[in-house]
Amino acid sequence: MTYPQDPASQPQQPQYTDGQQPGGYYQQPQAGTEYPTGPYQAPPTGQFTGPANYAAAGPAQPSFFTALFDFSFRSFATPTLLQITYVVSLVMIGLSYLVSVIVGFATYPVFGIAILLIGAPGVALSVLLTRMFLEYLAVIFRINENIAEINTRGKGV
């Protein structure tokens, strides 16, 4: 036999005032939380901000003078010097060509014309070889930086 229970002692069903239903896995999203349509936008939950910016998280590069007087050779001054070396090399190649042409014309005009015509390909080759050598040095230093970054990531530091 069952006895009538007091209505105050009965378990009450939860009241959903915002239209939400008690749920399982396949319930419909609430109003305002649907995923956007059109161009890709991140979903409203999860707050994904994208991949970590490893370049910004890395150690700061020391100044040129700090690197220049680093007797343990942990930082390098050469990458900064490469830009200066290239500009100085271009100026020196140009000045030497100009002086050679002027001296050639001053001694004998035929020499000036010969240096002007024959020297131009030599100047172009000098600029090309200078650039190739300095790029080679830059690649070596970039390889060093990349290996150091891989080493840092591998250690979890």
PDB file of C-alpha atoms in Angstrom:
ATOM      1  CA  MET A   1       0.000   0.000   0.000  1.00  0.00           C
ATOM      2  CA  THR A   2       1.287   3.444  -0.813  1.00  0.00           C
ATOM      3  CA  TYR A   3       0.863   6.375   1.398  1.00  0.00           C
ATOM      4  CA  PRO A   4       0.253   9.835   0.013  1.00  0.00           C
ATOM      5  CA  GLN A   5       3.313  12.010   0.340  1.00  0.00           C
ATOM      6  CA  ASP A   6       3.409  15.527   1.500  1.00  0.00           C
ATOM      7  CA  PRO A   7       3.667  17.840  -1.583  1.00  0.00           C
ATOM      8  CA  ALA A   8       6.411  19.838   0.121  1.00  0.00           C
ATOM      9  CA  SER A   9       8.622  16.763   0.387  1.00  0.00           C
ATOM     10  CA  GLN A  10       8.334  15.781  -3.264  1.00  0.00           C
ATOM     11  CA  PRO A  11      11.433  16.371  -5.391  1.00  0.00           C
ATOM     12  CA  GLN A  12      10.871  19.319  -7.646  1.00  0.00           C
ATOM     13  CA  GLN A  13      11.818  19.433 -11.306  1.00  0.00           C
ATOM     14  CA  PRO A  14      14.272  22.158 -12.188  1.00  0.00           C
ATOM     15  CA  GLN A  15      12.733  25.137 -13.905  1.00  0.00           C
ATOM     16  CA  TYR A  16      14.421  26.277 -17.142  1.00  0.00           C
ATOM     17  CA  THR A  17      13.552  29.886 -17.715  1.00  0.00           C
ATOM     18  CA  ASP A  18      15.881  30.554 -20.670  1.00  0.00           C
ATOM     19  CA  GLY A  19      14.451  27.835 -22.926  1.00  0.00           C
ATOM     20  CA  GLN A  20      17.224  25.386 -22.086  1.00  0.00           C
ATOM     21  CA  GLN A  21      16.222  21.756 -21.776  1.00  0.00           C
ATOM     22  CA  PRO A  22      17.848  19.189 -19.559  1.00  0.00           C
ATOM     23  CA  GLY A  23      20.318  17.754 -21.717  1.00  0.00           C
ATOM     24  CA  GLY A  24      22.165  15.145 -23.374  1.00  0.00           C
ATOM     25  CA  TYR A  25      24.886  15.210 -25.914  1.00  0.00           C
ATOM     26  CA  TYR A  26      22.720  16.069 -28.894  1.00  0.00           C
ATOM     27  CA  GLN A  27      20.798  19.023 -27.557  1.00  0.00           C
ATOM     28  CA  GLN A  28      20.316  22.182 -29.595  1.00  0.00           C
ATOM     29  CA  PRO A  29      22.514  25.179 -28.773  1.00  0.00           C
ATOM     30  CA  GLN A  30      21.024  28.025 -26.801  1.00  0.00           C
ATOM     31  CA  ALA A  31      19.949  31.150 -28.604  1.00  0.00           C
ATOM     32  CA  GLY A  32      22.919  33.390 -29.334  1.00  0.00           C
ATOM     33  CA  THR A  33      25.502  30.610 -29.143  1.00  0.00           C
ATOM     34  CA  GLU A  34      25.183  29.242 -32.666  1.00  0.00           C
ATOM     35  CA  TYR A  35      28.351  29.114 -34.650  1.00  0.00           C
ATOM     36  CA  PRO A  36      28.707  31.956 -37.133  1.00  0.00           C
ATOM     37  CA  THR A  37      28.227  31.430 -40.811  1.00  0.00           C
ATOM     38  CA  GLY A  38      30.267  33.079 -43.525  1.00  0.00           C
ATOM     39  CA  PRO A  39      33.993  33.782 -43.200  1.00  0.00           C
ATOM     40  CA  TYR A  40      35.780  31.745 -40.564  1.00  0.00           C
ATOM     41  CA  GLN A  41      35.422  33.052 -37.051  1.00  0.00           C
ATOM     42  CA  ALA A  42      36.492  31.333 -33.879  1.00  0.00           C
ATOM     43  CA  PRO A  43      33.696  29.685 -31.883  1.00  0.00           C
ATOM     44  CA  PRO A  44      32.405  31.702 -28.928  1.00  0.00           C
ATOM     45  CA  THR A  45      33.730  29.202 -26.378  1.00  0.00           C
ATOM     46  CA  GLY A  46      37.251  28.032 -25.761  1.00  0.00           C
ATOM     47  CA  GLN A  47      38.910  31.408 -26.336  1.00  0.00           C
ATOM     48  CA  PHE A  48      41.444  30.058 -28.812  1.00  0.00           C
ATOM     49  CA  THR A  49      43.941  32.794 -29.644  1.00  0.00           C
ATOM     50  CA  GLY A  50      46.075  30.981 -32.198  1.00  0.00           C
ATOM     51  CA  PRO A  51      49.567  29.530 -32.056  1.00  0.00           C
ATOM     52  CA  ALA A  52      52.110  30.898 -29.656  1.00  0.00           C
ATOM     53  CA  ASN A  53      54.402  33.545 -31.048  1.00  0.00           C
ATOM     54  CA  TYR A  54      57.776  31.917 -30.488  1.00  0.00           C
ATOM     55  CA  ALA A  55      59.710  34.870 -31.916  1.00  0.00           C
ATOM     56  CA  ALA A  56      58.264  37.221 -29.303  1.00  0.00           C
ATOM     57  CA  ALA A  57      58.795  34.703 -26.501  1.00  0.00           C
ATOM     58  CA  GLY A  58      62.462  34.154 -27.270  1.00  0.00           C
ATOM     59  CA  PRO A  59      65.303  35.900 -25.535  1.00  0.00           C
ATOM     60  CA  ALA A  60      65.976  39.477 -26.518  1.00  0.00           C
ATOM     61  CA  GLN A  61      68.916  40.066 -28.851  1.00  0.00           C
ATOM     62  CA  PRO A  62      71.842  41.811 -27.179  1.00  0.00           C
ATOM     63  CA  SER A  63      72.950  45.172 -28.477  1.00  0.00           C
ATOM     64  CA  PHE A  64      75.785  45.446 -30.974  1.00  0.00           C
ATOM     65  CA  PHE A  65      78.317  46.660 -28.408  1.00  0.00           C
ATOM     66  CA  THR A  66      77.288  44.000 -25.895  1.00  0.00           C
ATOM     67  CA  ALA A  67      77.819  41.338 -28.560  1.00  0.00           C
ATOM     68  CA  LEU A  68      81.101  42.949 -29.637  1.00  0.00           C
ATOM     69  CA  PHE A  69      82.609  42.701 -26.144  1.00  0.00           C
ATOM     70  CA  ASP A  70      81.131  39.313 -25.235  1.00  0.00           C
ATOM     71  CA  PHE A  71      84.291  37.353 -24.480  1.00  0.00           C
ATOM     72  CA  SER A  72      82.390  34.078 -24.038  1.00  0.00           C
ATOM     73  CA  PHE A  73      81.093  34.311 -27.636  1.00  0.00           C
ATOM     74  CA  ARG A  74      77.488  33.541 -26.634  1.00  0.00           C
ATOM     75  CA  SER A  75      76.160  36.335 -28.858  1.00  0.00           C
ATOM     76  CA  PHE A  76      77.429  37.385 -32.252  1.00  0.00           C
ATOM     77  CA  ALA A  77      78.215  40.821 -33.652  1.00  0.00           C
ATOM     78  CA  THR A  78      78.735  39.607 -37.213  1.00  0.00           C
ATOM     79  CA  PRO A  79      75.047  39.577 -38.320  1.00  0.00           C
ATOM     80  CA  THR A  80      74.872  43.312 -37.630  1.00  0.00           C
ATOM     81  CA  LEU A  81      78.214  43.887 -39.303  1.00  0.00           C
ATOM     82  CA  LEU A  82      77.091  42.100 -42.483  1.00  0.00           C
ATOM     83  CA  GLN A  83      74.827  44.978 -43.487  1.00  0.00           C
ATOM     84  CA  ILE A  84      77.521  47.555 -42.866  1.00  0.00           C
ATOM     85  CA  THR A  85      80.090  45.424 -44.697  1.00  0.00           C
ATOM     86  CA  TYR A  86      77.849  45.138 -47.758  1.00  0.00           C
ATOM     87  CA  VAL A  87      77.302  48.903 -47.987  1.00  0.00           C
ATOM     88  CA  VAL A  88      81.008  49.637 -47.497  1.00  0.00           C
ATOM     89  CA  SER A  89      81.909  46.987 -50.107  1.00  0.00           C
ATOM     90  CA  LEU A  90      79.546  48.518 -52.679  1.00  0.00           C
ATOM     91  CA  VAL A  91      80.975  51.972 -52.055  1.00  0.00           C
ATOM     92  CA  MET A  92      84.563  50.708 -52.320  1.00  0.00           C
ATOM     93  CA  ILE A  93      83.862  48.774 -55.543  1.00  0.00           C
ATOM     94  CA  GLY A  94      82.183  51.808 -57.082  1.00  0.00           C
ATOM     95  CA  LEU A  95      84.958  54.207 -56.005  1.00  0.00           C
ATOM     96  CA  SER A  96      87.720  51.920 -57.249  1.00  0.00           C
ATOM     97  CA  TYR A  97      86.000  51.596 -60.630  1.00  0.00           C
ATOM     98  CA  LEU A  98      85.516  55.352 -60.863  1.00  0.00           C
ATOM     99  CA  VAL A  99      89.149  56.082 -59.900  1.00  0.00           C
ATOM    100  CA  SER A 100      90.401  53.485 -62.392  1.00  0.00           C
ATOM    101  CA  VAL A 101      88.401  55.077 -65.221  1.00  0.00           C
ATOM    102  CA  ILE A 102      89.618  58.587 -64.284  1.00  0.00           C
ATOM    103  CA  VAL A 103      93.255  57.474 -64.071  1.00  0.00           C
ATOM    104  CA  GLY A 104      92.882  55.601 -67.388  1.00  0.00           C
ATOM    105  CA  PHE A 105      91.554  58.704 -69.137  1.00  0.00           C
ATOM    106  CA  ALA A 106      94.234  60.877 -67.508  1.00  0.00           C
ATOM    107  CA  THR A 107      97.112  58.696 -68.724  1.00  0.00           C
ATOM    108  CA  TYR A 108      95.853  57.832 -72.165  1.00  0.00           C
ATOM    109  CA  PRO A 109      92.239  58.114 -73.444  1.00  0.00           C
ATOM    110  CA  VAL A 110      92.305  54.652 -75.014  1.00  0.00           C
ATOM    111  CA  PHE A 111      93.089  53.150 -71.577  1.00  0.00           C
ATOM    112  CA  GLY A 112      90.144  55.051 -70.096  1.00  0.00           C
ATOM    113  CA  ILE A 113      87.754  53.682 -72.706  1.00  0.00           C
ATOM    114  CA  ALA A 114      89.138  50.160 -72.276  1.00  0.00           C
ATOM    115  CA  ILE A 115      88.742  50.295 -68.474  1.00  0.00           C
ATOM    116  CA  LEU A 116      85.256  51.775 -68.869  1.00  0.00           C
ATOM    117  CA  LEU A 117      84.128  48.923 -71.148  1.00  0.00           C
ATOM    118  CA  ILE A 118      86.074  45.996 -69.727  1.00  0.00           C
ATOM    119  CA  GLY A 119      85.776  47.071 -66.078  1.00  0.00           C
ATOM    120  CA  ALA A 120      81.942  47.177 -65.998  1.00  0.00           C
ATOM    121  CA  PRO A 121      81.498  43.378 -66.090  1.00  0.00           C
ATOM    122  CA  GLY A 122      84.263  43.094 -63.492  1.00  0.00           C
ATOM    123  CA  VAL A 123      82.395  45.496 -61.215  1.00  0.00           C
ATOM    124  CA  ALA A 124      79.156  43.535 -61.669  1.00  0.00           C
ATOM    125  CA  LEU A 125      80.985  40.287 -60.877  1.00  0.00           C
ATOM    126  CA  SER A 126      82.590  41.851 -57.787  1.00  0.00           C
ATOM    127  CA  VAL A 127      79.198  42.991 -56.477  1.00  0.00           C
ATOM    128  CA  LEU A 128      77.728  39.542 -57.163  1.00  0.00           C
ATOM    129  CA  LEU A 129      80.549  37.660 -55.411  1.00  0.00           C
ATOM    130  CA  THR A 130      80.497  40.041 -52.435  1.00  0.00           C
ATOM    131  CA  ARG A 131      76.754  39.528 -52.052  1.00  0.00           C
ATOM    132  CA  MET A 132      77.073  35.745 -52.336  1.00  0.00           C
ATOM    133  CA  PHE A 133      79.809  35.598 -49.690  1.00  0.00           C
ATOM    134  CA  LEU A 134      77.880  37.778 -47.241  1.00  0.00           C
ATOM    135  CA  GLU A 135      74.691  35.763 -47.782  1.00  0.00           C
ATOM    136  CA  TYR A 136      76.676  32.610 -47.060  1.00  0.00           C
ATOM    137  CA  LEU A 137      77.781  34.087 -43.744  1.00  0.00           C
ATOM    138  CA  ALA A 138      74.222  35.180 -42.947  1.00  0.00           C
ATOM    139  CA  VAL A 139      72.934  31.653 -43.607  1.00  0.00           C
ATOM    140  CA  ILE A 140      75.486  30.193 -41.208  1.00  0.00           C
ATOM    141  CA  PHE A 141      74.347  32.545 -38.442  1.00  0.00           C
ATOM    142  CA  ARG A 142      70.657  31.834 -39.141  1.00  0.00           C
ATOM    143  CA  ILE A 143      71.338  28.105 -38.923  1.00  0.00           C
ATOM    144  CA  ASN A 144      72.962  28.724 -35.544  1.00  0.00           C
ATOM    145  CA  GLU A 145      69.920  30.716 -34.339  1.00  0.00           C
ATOM    146  CA  ASN A 146      67.492  28.038 -35.542  1.00  0.00           C
ATOM    147  CA  ILE A 147      69.444  25.255 -33.864  1.00  0.00           C
ATOM    148  CA  ALA A 148      69.520  27.252 -30.623  1.00  0.00           C
ATOM    149  CA  GLU A 149      65.737  27.755 -30.825  1.00  0.00           C
ATOM    150  CA  ILE A 150      65.135  24.051 -31.471  1.00  0.00           C
ATOM    151  CA  ASN A 151      67.401  23.208 -28.536  1.00  0.00           C
ATOM    152  CA  THR A 152      65.478  25.611 -26.283  1.00  0.00           C
ATOM    153  CA  ARG A 153      62.100  24.175 -27.304  1.00  0.00           C
ATOM    154  CA  GLY A 154      63.360  20.636 -26.786  1.00  0.00           C
ATOM    155  CA  LYS A 155      64.411  21.383 -23.221  1.00  0.00           C
ATOM    156  CA  GLY A 156      61.056  23.002 -22.426  1.00  0.00           C
ATOM    157  CA  VAL A 157      62.757  26.114 -21.163  1.00  0.00           C
TER     158      VAL A 157
END
